[in-house]
Structure formats: C-alpha cells, structure tokens
PDB file of C-alpha atoms in Angstrom:
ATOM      1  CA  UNK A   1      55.110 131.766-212.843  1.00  0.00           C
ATOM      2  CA  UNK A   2      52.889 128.949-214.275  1.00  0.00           C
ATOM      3  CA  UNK A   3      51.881 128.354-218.303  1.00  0.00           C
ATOM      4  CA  UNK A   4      48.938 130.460-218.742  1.00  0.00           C
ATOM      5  CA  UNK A   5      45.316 128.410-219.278  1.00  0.00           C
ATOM      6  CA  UNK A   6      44.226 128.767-222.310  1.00  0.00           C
ATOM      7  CA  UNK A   7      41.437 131.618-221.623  1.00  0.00           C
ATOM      8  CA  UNK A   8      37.761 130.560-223.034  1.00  0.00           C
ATOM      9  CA  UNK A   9      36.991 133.478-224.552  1.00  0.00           C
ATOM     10  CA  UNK A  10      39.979 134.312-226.645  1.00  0.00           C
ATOM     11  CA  UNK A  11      39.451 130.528-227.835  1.00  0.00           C
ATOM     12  CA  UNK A  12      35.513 130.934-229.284  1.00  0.00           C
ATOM     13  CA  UNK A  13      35.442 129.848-233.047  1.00  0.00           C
ATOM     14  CA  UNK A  14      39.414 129.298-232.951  1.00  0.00           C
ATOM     15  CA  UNK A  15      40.762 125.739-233.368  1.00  0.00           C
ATOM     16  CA  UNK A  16      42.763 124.546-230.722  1.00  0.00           C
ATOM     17  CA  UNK A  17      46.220 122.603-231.147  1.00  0.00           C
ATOM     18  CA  UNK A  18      46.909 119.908-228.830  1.00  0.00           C
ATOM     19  CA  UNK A  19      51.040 119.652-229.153  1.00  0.00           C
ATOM     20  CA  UNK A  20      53.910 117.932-227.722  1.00  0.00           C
ATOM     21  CA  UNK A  21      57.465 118.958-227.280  1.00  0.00           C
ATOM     22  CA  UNK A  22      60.203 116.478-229.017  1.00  0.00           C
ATOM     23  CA  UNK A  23      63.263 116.006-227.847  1.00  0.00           C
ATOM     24  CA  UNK A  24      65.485 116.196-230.960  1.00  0.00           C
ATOM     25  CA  UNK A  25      68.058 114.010-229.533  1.00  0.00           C
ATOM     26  CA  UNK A  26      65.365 111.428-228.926  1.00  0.00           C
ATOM     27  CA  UNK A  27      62.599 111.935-230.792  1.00  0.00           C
ATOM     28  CA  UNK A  28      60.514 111.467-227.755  1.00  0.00           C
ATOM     29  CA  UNK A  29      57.710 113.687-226.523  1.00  0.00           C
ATOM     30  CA  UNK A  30      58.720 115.706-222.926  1.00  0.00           C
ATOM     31  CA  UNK A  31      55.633 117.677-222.665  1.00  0.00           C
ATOM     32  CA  UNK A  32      52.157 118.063-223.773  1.00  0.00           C
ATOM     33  CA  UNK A  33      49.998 121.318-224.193  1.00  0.00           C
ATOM     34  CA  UNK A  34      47.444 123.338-226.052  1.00  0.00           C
ATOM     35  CA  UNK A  35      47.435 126.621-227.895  1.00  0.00           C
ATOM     36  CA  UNK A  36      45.404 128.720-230.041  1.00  0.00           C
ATOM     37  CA  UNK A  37      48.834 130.075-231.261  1.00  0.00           C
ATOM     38  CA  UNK A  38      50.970 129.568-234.104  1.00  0.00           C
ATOM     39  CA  UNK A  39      53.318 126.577-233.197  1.00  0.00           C
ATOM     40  CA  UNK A  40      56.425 128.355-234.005  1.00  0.00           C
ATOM     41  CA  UNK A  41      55.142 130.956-231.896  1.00  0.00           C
ATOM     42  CA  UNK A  42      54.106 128.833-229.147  1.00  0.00           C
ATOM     43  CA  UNK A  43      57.934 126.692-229.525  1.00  0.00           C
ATOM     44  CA  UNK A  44      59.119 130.029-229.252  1.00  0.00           C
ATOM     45  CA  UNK A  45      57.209 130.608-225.822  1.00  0.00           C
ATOM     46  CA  UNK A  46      58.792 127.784-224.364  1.00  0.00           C
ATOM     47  CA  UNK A  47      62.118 128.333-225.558  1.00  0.00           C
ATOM     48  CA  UNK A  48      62.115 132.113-224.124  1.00  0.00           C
ATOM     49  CA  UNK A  49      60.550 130.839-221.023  1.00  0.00           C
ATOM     50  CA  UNK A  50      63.908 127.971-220.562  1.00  0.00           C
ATOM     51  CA  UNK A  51      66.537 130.716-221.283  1.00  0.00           C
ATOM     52  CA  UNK A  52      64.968 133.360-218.606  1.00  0.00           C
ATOM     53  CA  UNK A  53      65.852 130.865-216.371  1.00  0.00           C
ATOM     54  CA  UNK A  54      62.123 129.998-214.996  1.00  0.00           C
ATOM     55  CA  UNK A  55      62.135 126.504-212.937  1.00  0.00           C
ATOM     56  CA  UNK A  56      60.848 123.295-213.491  1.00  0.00           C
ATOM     57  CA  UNK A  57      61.333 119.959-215.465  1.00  0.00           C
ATOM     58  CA  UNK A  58      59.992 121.314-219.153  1.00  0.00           C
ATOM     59  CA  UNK A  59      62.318 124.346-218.948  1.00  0.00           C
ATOM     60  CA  UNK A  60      65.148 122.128-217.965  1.00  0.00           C
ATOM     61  CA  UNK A  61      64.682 119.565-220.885  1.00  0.00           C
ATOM     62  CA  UNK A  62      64.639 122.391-222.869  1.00  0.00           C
ATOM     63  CA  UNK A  63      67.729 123.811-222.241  1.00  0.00           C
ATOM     64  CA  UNK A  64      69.470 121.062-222.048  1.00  0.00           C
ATOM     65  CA  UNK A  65      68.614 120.733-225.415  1.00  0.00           C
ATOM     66  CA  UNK A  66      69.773 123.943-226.088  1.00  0.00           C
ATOM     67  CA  UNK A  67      72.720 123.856-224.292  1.00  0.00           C
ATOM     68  CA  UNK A  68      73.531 120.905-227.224  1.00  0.00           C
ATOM     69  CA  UNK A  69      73.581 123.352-229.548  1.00  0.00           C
ATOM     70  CA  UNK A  70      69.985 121.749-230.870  1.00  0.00           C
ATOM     71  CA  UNK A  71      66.152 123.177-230.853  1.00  0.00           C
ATOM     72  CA  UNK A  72      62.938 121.203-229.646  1.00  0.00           C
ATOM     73  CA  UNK A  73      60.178 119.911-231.644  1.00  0.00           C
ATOM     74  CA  UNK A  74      56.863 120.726-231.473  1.00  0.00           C
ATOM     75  CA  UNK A  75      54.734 118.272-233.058  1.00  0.00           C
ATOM     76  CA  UNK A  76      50.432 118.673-233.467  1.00  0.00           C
ATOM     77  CA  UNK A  77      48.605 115.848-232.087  1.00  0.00           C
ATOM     78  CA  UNK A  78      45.534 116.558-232.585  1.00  0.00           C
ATOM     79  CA  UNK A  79      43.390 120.160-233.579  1.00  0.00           C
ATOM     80  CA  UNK A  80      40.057 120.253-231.637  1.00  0.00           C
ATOM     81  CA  UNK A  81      37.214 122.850-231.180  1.00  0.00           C
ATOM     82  CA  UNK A  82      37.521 125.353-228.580  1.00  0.00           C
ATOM     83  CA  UNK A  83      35.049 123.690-226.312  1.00  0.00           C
ATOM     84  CA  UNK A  84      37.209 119.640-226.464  1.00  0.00           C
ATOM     85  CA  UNK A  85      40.849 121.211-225.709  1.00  0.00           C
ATOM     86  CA  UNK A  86      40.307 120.520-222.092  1.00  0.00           C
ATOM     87  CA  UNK A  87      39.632 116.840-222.339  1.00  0.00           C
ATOM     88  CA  UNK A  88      41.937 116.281-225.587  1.00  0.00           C
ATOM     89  CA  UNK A  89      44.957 117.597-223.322  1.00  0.00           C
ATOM     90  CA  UNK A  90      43.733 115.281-220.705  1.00  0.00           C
ATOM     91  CA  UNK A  91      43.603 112.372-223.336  1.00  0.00           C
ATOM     92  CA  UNK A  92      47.196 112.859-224.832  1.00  0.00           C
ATOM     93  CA  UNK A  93      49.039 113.390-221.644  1.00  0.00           C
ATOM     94  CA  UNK A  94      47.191 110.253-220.224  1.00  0.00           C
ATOM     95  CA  UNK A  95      48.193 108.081-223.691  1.00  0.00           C
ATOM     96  CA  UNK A  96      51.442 109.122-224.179  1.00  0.00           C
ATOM     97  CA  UNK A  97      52.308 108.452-220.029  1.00  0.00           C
ATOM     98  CA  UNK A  98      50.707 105.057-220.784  1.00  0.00           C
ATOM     99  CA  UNK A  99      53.034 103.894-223.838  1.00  0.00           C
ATOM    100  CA  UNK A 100      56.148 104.763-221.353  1.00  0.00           C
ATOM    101  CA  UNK A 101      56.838 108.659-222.207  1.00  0.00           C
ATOM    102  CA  UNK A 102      58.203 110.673-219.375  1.00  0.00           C
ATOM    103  CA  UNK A 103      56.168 114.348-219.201  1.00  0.00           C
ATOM    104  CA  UNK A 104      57.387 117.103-217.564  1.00  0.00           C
ATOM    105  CA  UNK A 105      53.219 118.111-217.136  1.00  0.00           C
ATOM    106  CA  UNK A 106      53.028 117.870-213.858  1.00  0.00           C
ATOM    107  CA  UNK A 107      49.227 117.979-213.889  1.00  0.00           C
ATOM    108  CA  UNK A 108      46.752 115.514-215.887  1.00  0.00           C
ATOM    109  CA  UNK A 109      46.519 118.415-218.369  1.00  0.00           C
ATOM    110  CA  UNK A 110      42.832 120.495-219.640  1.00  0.00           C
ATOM    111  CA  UNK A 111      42.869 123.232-216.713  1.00  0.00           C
ATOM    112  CA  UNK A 112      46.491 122.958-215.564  1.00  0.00           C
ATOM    113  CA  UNK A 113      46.040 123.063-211.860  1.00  0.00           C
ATOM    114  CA  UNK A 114      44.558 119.296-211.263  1.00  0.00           C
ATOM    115  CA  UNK A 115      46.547 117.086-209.743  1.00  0.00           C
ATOM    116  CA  UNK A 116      49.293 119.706-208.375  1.00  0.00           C
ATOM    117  CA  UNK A 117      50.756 120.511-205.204  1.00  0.00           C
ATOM    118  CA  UNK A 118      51.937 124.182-204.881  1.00  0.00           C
ATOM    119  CA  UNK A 119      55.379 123.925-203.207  1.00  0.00           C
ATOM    120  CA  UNK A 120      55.701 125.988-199.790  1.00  0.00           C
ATOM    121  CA  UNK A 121      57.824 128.580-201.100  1.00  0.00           C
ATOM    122  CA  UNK A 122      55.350 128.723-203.726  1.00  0.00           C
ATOM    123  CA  UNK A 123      52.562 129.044-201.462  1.00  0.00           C
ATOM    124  CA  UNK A 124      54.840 131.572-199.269  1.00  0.00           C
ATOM    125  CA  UNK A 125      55.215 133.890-202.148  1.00  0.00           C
ATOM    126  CA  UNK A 126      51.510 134.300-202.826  1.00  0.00           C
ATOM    127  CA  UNK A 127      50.677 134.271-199.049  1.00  0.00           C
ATOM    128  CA  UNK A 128      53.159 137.411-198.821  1.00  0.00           C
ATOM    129  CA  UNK A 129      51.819 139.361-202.543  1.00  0.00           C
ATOM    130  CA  UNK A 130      47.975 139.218-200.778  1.00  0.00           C
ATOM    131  CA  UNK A 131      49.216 140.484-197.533  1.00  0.00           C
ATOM    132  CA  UNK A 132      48.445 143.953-196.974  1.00  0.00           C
ATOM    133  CA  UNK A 133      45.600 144.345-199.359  1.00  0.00           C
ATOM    134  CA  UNK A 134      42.585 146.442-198.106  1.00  0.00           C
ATOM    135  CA  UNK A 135      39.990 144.036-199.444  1.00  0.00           C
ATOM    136  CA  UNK A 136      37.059 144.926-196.943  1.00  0.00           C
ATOM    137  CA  UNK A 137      35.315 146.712-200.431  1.00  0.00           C
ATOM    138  CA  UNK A 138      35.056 143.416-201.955  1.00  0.00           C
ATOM    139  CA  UNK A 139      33.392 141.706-198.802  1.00  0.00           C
ATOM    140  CA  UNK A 140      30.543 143.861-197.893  1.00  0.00           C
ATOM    141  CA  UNK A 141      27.450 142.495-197.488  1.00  0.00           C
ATOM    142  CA  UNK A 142      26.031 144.472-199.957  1.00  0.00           C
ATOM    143  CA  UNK A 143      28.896 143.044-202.196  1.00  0.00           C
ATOM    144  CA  UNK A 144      28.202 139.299-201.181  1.00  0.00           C
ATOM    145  CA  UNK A 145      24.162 139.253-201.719  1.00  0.00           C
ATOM    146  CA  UNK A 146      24.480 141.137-205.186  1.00  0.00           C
ATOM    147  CA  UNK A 147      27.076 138.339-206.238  1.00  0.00           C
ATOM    148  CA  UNK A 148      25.096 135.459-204.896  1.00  0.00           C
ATOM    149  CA  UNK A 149      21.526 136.801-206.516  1.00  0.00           C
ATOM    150  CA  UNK A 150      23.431 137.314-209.874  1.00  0.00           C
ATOM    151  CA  UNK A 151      24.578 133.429-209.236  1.00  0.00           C
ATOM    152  CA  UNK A 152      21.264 131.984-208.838  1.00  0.00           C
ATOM    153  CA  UNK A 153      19.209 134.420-211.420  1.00  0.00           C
ATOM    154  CA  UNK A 154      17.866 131.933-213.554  1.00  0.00           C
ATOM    155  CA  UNK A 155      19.066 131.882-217.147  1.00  0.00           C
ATOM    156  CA  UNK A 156      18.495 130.354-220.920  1.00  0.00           C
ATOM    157  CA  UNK A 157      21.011 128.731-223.067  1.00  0.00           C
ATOM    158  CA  UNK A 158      19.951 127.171-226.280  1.00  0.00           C
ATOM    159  CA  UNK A 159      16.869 126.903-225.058  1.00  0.00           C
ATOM    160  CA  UNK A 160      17.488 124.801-221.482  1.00  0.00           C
ATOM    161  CA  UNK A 161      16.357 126.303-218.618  1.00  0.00           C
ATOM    162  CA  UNK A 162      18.693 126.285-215.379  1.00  0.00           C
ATOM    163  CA  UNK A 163      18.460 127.916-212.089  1.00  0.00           C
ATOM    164  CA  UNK A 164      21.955 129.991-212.562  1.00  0.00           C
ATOM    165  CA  UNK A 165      25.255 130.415-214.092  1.00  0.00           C
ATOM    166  CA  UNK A 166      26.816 128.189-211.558  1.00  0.00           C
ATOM    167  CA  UNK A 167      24.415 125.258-212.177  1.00  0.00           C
ATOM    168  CA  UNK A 168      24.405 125.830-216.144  1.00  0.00           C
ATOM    169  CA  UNK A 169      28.546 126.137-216.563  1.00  0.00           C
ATOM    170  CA  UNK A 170      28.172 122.742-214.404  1.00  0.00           C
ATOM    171  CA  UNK A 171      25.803 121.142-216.749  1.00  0.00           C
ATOM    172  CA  UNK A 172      26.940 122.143-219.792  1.00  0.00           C
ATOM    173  CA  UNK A 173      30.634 121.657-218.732  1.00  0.00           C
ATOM    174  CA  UNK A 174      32.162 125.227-219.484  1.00  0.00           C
ATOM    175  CA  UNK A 175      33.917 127.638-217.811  1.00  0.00           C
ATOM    176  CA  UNK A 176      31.626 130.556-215.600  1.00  0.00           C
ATOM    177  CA  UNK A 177      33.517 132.996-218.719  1.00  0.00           C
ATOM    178  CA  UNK A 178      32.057 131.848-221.633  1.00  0.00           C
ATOM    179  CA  UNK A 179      28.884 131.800-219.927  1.00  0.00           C
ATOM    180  CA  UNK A 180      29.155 135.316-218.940  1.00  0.00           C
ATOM    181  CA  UNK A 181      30.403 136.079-222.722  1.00  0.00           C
ATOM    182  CA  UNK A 182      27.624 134.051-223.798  1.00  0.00           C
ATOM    183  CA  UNK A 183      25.215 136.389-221.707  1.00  0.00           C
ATOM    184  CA  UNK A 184      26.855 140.047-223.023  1.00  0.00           C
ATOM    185  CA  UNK A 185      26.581 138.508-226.836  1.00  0.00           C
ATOM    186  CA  UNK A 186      22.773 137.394-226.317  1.00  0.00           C
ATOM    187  CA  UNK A 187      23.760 133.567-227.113  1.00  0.00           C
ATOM    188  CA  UNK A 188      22.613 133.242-224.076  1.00  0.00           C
ATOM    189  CA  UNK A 189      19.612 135.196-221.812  1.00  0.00           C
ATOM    190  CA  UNK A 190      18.866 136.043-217.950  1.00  0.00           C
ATOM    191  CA  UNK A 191      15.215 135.221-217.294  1.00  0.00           C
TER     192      UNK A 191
END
C-alpha cells in the first residue's frame, strides 16, 4: 500500500506543506513529502505506517530509529498553494538528492508514481484483486461514446476557451478533478 496523493480537491484554498523526515541521529533528511495535514499528524502517519510493518526504505529508516529508542523529525521546507505542491515536491527532492542526501522517495516526487517500477509481486497482487470482476457495464458502447462526448464538450475557464476537459487540465496543468470540481461549483462552465 503506497502514500496516498495528495487529492486536489480536499487541497482547494488549503496551504500545502512541503516536509522532510530527519533522522534524529543524523540530522539528515530521509524523505521528502507534502501534506495538507498537521505535521504532528502527518509524523504520526509515518510512524504508524513503520510499526504495522508496511515495506520499503522510509518505513525502515523509521524504525530503525525507533528501535533506538528515538522519534523522527519532520521539518517544513517550504508552504505553497494548493495548485505549486506538485512541482515544490519535485524541487526539494531534486535539491536535497543534489547536495548528497540519500531519499527513501523512490519517485521524483509531485504525483508519486513518476519514475517507479511496480515490483512483480506488486503487479501480481493487483493483476489477481481485478480478476474476476464483471466489468462489461463499464465498457458498453453506450458507456464509451457518452464518456468520450463529455471529454471533448467544449468548456470555459476564466474566460479561455478549450475544446474539452482533457485539453484544458493539459493547458492549464491540473488534475481532470479540480476541473470537474471547478465545473459542479460554476468556476468553471460547459459551452
């Protein structure tokens, strides 16, 4: 089970922390991320996530650190507006790996799945959760031509013009979600 992405619209009009993990035995950062959370909450995330056992290099560091009796850090880097988090992850994780720090992120940070591999077991366990799903419903073609005309309805945001959601999100570099928020608030209109 992965770190959850931060979700756009539960981010609108909230400031974003960018944050690293400190290892208190080092005082060097192990891991960089982004939350709309409290920190202590967020620390606390991690921390629960390290002592149910869940894999990989961040939950390791971290209980190594608590297996010395000792807590990580979590420091703020930088707060940012909902719509920067993406690319001020991206920034810190890229700055920090070029002064010499060693991240457990496997990926170059913003939407979490750039730049990794999904192991086989990984990709065996998801292959095997899908299998046996009745999803003929979704795949009509009935289904398929409503989804693509609601794609390619033209729309209005902030007064541009473009010839659907998929070519606005694109252009104005946001996520298909807050575009569809954006639409059911009126910030945004279907021509």
């Amino acid at each position: 089970m992965g770190l959850p992405i931060l979700n756009a619209l539960a981010c609108i009009g909230k400031p974003v922390s960018i944050y690293a993990l400190v290892d208190p035995r080092d005082l060097k950062a192990f891991y960089v991320g982004a939350t709309t959370k409290l920190l202590c909450n967020r620390l606390s995330s991690h921390t629960n996530d390290a002592r149910q056992q869940m894999p990989g290099t961040r939950c390791d560091r971290i209980r190594s650190i608590l297996e010395d009796g000792l807590r990580a850090h979590i420091s703020v880097l930088e707060v940012v507006e909902a719509a920067e988090w993406q690319e001020a992850e991206q920034f810190w994780i890229a700055y920090l790996r070029a002064i010499g720090a060693s991240l457990a992120n496997k990926a170059i940070g913003g939407a979490g799945a750039t730049g990794t591999k999904q192991t086989a077991q990984t990709r065996a366990r998801r292959r095997a959760a899908a299998s046996g799903r009745d999803m003929t419903a979704l795949h009509t073609p009935e289904v398929r031509d409503r989804a693509a005309r609601s794609m390619r309805q033209p729309i209005e945001v902030n007064g541009r013009r473009f010839d659907g959601i998929k070519r606005a999100a694109t252009a104005l570099g946001m996520p298909y979600s807050t575009l569809h928020h954006w639409l059911k608030t009126g910030r945004a209109t279907r021509l």
